[in-house]
PDB file of C-alpha atoms in Angstrom:
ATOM      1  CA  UNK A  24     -21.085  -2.568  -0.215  1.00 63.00           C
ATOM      2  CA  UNK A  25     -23.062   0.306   1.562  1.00 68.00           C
ATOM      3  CA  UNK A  26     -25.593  -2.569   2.195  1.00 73.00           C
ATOM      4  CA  UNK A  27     -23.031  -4.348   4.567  1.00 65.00           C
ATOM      5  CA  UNK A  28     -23.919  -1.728   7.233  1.00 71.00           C
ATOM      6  CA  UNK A  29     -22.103   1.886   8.656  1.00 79.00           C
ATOM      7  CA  UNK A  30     -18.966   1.550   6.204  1.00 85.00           C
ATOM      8  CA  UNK A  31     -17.083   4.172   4.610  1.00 89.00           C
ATOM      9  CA  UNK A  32     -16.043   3.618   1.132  1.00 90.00           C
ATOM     10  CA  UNK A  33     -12.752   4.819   0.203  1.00 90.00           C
ATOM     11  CA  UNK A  34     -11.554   4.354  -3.373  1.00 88.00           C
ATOM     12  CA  UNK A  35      -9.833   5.837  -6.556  1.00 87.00           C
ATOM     13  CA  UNK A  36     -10.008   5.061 -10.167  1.00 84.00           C
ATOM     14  CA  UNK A  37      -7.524   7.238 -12.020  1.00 80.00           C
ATOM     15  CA  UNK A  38      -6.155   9.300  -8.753  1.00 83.00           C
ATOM     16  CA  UNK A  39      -9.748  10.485  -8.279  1.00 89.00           C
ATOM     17  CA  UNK A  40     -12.395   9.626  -6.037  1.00 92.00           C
ATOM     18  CA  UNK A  41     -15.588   7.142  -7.813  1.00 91.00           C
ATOM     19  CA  UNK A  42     -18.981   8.294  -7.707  1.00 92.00           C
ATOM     20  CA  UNK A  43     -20.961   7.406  -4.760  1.00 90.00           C
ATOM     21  CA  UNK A  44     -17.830   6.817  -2.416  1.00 92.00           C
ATOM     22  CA  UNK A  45     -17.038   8.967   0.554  1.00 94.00           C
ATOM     23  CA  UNK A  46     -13.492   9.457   0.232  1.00 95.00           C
ATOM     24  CA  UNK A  47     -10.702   8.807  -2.030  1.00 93.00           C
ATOM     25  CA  UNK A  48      -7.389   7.235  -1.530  1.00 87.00           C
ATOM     26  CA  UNK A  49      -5.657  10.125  -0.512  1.00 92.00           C
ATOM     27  CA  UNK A  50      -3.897   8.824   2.805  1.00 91.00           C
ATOM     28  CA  UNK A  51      -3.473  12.960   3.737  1.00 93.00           C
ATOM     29  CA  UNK A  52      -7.290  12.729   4.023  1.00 93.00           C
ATOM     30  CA  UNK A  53      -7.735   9.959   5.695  1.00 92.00           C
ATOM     31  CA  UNK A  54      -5.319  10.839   8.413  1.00 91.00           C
ATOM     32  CA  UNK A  55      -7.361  13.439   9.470  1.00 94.00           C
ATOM     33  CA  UNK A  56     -10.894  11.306  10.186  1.00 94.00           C
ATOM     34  CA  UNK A  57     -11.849   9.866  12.826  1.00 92.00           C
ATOM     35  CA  UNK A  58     -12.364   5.892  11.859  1.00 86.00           C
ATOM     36  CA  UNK A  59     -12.527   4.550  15.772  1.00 85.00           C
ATOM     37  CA  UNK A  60     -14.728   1.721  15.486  1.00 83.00           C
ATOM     38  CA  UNK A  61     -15.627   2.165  11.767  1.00 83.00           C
ATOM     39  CA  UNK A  62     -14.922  -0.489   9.199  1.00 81.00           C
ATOM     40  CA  UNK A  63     -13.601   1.048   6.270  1.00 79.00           C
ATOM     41  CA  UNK A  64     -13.877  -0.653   2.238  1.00 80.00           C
ATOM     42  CA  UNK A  65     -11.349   0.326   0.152  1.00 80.00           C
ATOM     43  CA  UNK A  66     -11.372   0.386  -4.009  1.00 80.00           C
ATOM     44  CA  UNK A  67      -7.716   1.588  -6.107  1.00 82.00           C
ATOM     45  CA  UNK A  68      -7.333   0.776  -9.359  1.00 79.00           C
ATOM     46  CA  UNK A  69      -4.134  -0.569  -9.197  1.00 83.00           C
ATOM     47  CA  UNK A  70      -3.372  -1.628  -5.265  1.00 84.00           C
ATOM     48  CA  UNK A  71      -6.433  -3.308  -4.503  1.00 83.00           C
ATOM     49  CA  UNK A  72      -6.473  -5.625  -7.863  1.00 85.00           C
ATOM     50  CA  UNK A  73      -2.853  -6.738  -6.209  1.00 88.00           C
ATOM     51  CA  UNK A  74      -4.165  -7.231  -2.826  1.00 89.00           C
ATOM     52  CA  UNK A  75      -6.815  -9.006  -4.311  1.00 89.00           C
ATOM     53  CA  UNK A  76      -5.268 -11.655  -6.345  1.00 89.00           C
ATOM     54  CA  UNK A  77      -2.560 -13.190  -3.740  1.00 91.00           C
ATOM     55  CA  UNK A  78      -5.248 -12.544  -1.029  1.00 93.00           C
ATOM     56  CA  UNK A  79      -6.398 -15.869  -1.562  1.00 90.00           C
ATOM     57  CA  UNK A  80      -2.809 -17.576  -1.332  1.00 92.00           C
ATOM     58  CA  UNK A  81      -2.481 -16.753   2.151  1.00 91.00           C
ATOM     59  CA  UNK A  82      -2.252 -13.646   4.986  1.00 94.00           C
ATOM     60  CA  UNK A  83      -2.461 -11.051   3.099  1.00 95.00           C
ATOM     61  CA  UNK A  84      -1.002  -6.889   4.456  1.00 96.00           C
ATOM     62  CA  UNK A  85      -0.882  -3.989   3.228  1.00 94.00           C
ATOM     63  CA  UNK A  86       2.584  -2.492   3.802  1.00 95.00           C
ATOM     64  CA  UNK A  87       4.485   0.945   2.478  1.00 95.00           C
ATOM     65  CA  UNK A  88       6.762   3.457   3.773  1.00 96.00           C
ATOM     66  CA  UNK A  89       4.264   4.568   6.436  1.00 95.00           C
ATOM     67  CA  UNK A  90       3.997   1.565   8.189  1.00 96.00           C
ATOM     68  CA  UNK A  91       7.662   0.109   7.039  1.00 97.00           C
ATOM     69  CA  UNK A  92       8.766  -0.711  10.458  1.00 97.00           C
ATOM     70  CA  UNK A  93       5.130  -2.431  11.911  1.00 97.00           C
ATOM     71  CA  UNK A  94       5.206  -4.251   8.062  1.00 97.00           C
ATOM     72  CA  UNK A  95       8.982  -5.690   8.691  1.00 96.00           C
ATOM     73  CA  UNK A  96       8.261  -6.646  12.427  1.00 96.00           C
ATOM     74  CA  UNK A  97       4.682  -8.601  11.276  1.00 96.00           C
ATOM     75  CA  UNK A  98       6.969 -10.126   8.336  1.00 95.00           C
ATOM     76  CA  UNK A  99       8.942 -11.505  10.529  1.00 93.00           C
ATOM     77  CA  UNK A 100       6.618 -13.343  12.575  1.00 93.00           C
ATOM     78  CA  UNK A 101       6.126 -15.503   9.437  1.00 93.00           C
ATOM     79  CA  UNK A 102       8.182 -18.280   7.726  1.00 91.00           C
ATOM     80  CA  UNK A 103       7.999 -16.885   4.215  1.00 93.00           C
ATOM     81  CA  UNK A 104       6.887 -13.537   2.882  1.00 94.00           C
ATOM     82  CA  UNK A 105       6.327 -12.385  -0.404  1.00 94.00           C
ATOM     83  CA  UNK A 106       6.283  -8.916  -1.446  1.00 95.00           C
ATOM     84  CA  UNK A 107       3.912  -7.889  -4.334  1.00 93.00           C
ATOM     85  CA  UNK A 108       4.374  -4.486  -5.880  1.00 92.00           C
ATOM     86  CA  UNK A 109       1.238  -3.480  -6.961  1.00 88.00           C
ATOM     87  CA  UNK A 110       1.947  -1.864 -10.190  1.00 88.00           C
ATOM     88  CA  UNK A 111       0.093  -0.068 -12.862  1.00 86.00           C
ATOM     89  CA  UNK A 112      -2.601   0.126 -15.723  1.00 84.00           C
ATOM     90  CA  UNK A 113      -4.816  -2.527 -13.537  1.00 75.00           C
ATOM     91  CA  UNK A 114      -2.031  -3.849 -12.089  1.00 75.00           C
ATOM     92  CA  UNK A 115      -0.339  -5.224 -15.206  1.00 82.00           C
ATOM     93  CA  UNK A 116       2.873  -2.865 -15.605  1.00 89.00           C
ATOM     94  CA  UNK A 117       5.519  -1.905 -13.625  1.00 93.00           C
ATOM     95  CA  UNK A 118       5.424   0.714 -10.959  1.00 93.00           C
ATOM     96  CA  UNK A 119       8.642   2.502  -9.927  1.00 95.00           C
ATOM     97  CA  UNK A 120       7.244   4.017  -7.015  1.00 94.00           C
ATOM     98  CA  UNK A 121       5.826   0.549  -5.477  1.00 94.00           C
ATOM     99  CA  UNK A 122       9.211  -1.197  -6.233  1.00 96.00           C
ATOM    100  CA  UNK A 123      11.085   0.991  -4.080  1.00 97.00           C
ATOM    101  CA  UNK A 124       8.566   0.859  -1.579  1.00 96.00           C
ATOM    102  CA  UNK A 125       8.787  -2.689  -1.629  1.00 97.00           C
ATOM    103  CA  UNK A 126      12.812  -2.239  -2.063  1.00 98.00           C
ATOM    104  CA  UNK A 127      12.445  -0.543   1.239  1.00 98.00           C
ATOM    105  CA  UNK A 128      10.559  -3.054   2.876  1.00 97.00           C
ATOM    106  CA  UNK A 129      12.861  -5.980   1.146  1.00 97.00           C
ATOM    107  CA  UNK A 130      16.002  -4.025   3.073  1.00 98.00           C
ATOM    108  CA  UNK A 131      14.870  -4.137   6.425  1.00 97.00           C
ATOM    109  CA  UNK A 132      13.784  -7.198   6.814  1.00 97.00           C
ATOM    110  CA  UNK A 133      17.648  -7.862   5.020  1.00 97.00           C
ATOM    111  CA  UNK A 134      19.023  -6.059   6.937  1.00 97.00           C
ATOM    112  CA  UNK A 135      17.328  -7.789  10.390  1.00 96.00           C
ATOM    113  CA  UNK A 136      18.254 -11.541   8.585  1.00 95.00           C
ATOM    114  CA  UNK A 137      20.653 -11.059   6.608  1.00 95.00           C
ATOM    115  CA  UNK A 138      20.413 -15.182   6.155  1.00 94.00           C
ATOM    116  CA  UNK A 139      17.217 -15.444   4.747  1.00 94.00           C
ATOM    117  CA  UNK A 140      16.752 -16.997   1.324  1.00 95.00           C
ATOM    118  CA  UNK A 141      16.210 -14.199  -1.287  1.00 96.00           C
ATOM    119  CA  UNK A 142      14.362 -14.342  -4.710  1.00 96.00           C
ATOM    120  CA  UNK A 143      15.857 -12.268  -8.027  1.00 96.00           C
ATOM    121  CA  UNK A 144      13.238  -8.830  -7.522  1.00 95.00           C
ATOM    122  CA  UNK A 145      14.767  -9.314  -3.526  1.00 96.00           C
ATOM    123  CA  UNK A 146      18.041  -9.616  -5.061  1.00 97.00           C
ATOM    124  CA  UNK A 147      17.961  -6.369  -6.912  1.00 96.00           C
ATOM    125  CA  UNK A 148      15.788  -4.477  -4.039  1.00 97.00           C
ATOM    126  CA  UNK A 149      18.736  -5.030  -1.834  1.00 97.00           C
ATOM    127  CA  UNK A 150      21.281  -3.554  -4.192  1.00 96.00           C
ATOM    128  CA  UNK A 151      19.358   0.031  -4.623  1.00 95.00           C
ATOM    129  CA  UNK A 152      20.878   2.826  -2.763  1.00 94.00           C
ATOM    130  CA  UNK A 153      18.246   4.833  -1.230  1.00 95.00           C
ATOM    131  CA  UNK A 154      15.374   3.821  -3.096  1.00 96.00           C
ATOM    132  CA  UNK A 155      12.136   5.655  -1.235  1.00 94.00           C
ATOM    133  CA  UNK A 156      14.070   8.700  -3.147  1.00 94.00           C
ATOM    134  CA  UNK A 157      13.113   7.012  -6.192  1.00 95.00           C
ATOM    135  CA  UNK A 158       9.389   7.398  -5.504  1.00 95.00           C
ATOM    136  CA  UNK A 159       9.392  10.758  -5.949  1.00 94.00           C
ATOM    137  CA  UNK A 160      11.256  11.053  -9.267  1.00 95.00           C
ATOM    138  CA  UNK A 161       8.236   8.229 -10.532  1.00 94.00           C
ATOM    139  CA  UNK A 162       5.726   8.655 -13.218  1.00 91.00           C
ATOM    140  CA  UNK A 163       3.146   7.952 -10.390  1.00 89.00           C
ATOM    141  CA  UNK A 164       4.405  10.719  -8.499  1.00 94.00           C
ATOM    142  CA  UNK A 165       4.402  13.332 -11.696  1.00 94.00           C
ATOM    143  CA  UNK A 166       0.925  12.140 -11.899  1.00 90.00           C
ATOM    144  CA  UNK A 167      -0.355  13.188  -8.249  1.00 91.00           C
ATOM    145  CA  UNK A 168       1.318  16.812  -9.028  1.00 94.00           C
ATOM    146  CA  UNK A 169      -0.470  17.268 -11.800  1.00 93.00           C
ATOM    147  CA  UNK A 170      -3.675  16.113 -10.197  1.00 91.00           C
ATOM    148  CA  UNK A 171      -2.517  18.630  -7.392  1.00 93.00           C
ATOM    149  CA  UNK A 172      -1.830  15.899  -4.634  1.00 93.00           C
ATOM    150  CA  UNK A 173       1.435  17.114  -3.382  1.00 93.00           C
ATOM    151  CA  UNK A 174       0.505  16.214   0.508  1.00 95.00           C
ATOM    152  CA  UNK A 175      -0.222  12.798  -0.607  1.00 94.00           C
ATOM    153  CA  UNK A 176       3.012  12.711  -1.871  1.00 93.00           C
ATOM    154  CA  UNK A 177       4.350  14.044   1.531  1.00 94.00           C
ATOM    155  CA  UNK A 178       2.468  11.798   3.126  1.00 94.00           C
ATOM    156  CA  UNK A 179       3.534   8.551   1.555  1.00 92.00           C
ATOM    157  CA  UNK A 180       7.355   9.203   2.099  1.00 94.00           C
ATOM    158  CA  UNK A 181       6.937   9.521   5.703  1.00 94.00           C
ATOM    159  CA  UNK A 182       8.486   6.630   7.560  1.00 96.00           C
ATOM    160  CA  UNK A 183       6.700   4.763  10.081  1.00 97.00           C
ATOM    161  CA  UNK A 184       4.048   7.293  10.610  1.00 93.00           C
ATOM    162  CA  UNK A 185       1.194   4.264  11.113  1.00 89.00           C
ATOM    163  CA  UNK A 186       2.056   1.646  13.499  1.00 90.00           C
ATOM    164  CA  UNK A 187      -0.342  -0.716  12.151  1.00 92.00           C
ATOM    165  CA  UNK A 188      -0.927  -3.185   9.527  1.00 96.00           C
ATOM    166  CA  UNK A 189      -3.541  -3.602   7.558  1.00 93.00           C
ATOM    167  CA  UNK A 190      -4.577  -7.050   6.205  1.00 95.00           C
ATOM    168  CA  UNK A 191      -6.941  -7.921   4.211  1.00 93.00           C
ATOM    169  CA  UNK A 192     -10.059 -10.040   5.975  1.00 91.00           C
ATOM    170  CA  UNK A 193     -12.208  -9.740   3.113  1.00 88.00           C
ATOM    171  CA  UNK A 194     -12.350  -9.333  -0.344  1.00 88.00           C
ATOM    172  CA  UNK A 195     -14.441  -9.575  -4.031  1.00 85.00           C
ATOM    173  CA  UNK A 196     -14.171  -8.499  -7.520  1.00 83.00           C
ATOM    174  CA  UNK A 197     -12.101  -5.129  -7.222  1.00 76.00           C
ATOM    175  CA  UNK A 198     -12.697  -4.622  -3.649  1.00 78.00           C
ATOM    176  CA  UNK A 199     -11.102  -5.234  -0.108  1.00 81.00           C
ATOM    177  CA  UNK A 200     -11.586  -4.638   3.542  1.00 81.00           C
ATOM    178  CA  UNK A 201      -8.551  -4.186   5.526  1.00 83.00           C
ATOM    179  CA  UNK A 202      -8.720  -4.695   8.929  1.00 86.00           C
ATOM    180  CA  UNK A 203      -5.888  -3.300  12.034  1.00 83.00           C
ATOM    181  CA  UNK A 204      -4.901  -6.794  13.669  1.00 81.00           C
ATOM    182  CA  UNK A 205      -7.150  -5.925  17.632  1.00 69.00           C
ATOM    183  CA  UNK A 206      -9.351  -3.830  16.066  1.00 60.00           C
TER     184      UNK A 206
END
């Protein structure tokens, strides 16, 4: 991947960052670069496995609290959306804290057609009260206190702090390159 050219690798495999890559996941971090111009690879053990398998069924974005408002308004601009939760262990279990996120995501775009067809995981992400509170109480989230990322916690419950969204125009085995729609 560092072949391709000036890239920066970002990636995690259990919450910490691989050897050889410059950063980790930790979107705290990354707010604080500067990426202008920079094309940016990105490895998770969980999120990019997801992203990677319906990547080939169609336009594929990366959406979450942060960019919940950009994510709805690019959703809507499309006849039929899917949201995948991206899960855990390899992207084969459940993840609390990427169902609500999704929940989250599921309600606004509800709430803006309140018509639209829904499937049964909509069904129940419409019925939640509050969910984004839910992320916090999650095993995921008990995980990046113990690995002491509390301002990636922070940072992942803030609403609409990124006005962009991400989609993936790239991808292999286990990795993905997400790219800002203009950039």
């Amino acid at each position: 991947m560092r072949a391709a050219g000036d890239v920066i690798l970002f990636g995690e495999e259990g919450g910490l960052r691989p050897w050889g890559f410059d950063y980790g996941n930790s979107p705290a971090e990354a707010a604080t670069l500067d990426l202008e111009g920079r094309e940016a690879i990105l490895m998770t053990s969980n999120g990019t496995k997801a992203l990677c398998a319906v990547a080939n069924l169609g336009l594929t974005a990366a959406g979450a609290l942060v960019n919940l408002t950009a994510i709805a308004a690019f959703a809507e601009t499309h006849r039929r959306v899917v949201v995948v939760c991206s899960g855990n262990a390899g992207a084969r279990t459940f993840s609390l804290e990427d169902f609500a996120a999704g929940a989250c995501i599921v309600q606004l775009l509800h709430q803006r057609h309140p018509a639209a067809r829904l499937g049964d995981a909509a069904l129940l992400a419409i019925e939640m009260k509050d969910p984004a509170r839910l992320i916090t109480r999650s095993e995921h989230a008990d995980v990046m206190r113990r690995l002491q990322f509390d301002r990636d916690l922070a940072f992942v419950m803030s609403v609409d702090r990124a006005p962009c969204v991400p989609l993936i125009v790239e991808h292999g085995e286990g990795w993905a390159v997400l790219e800002a729609p203009g950039s």
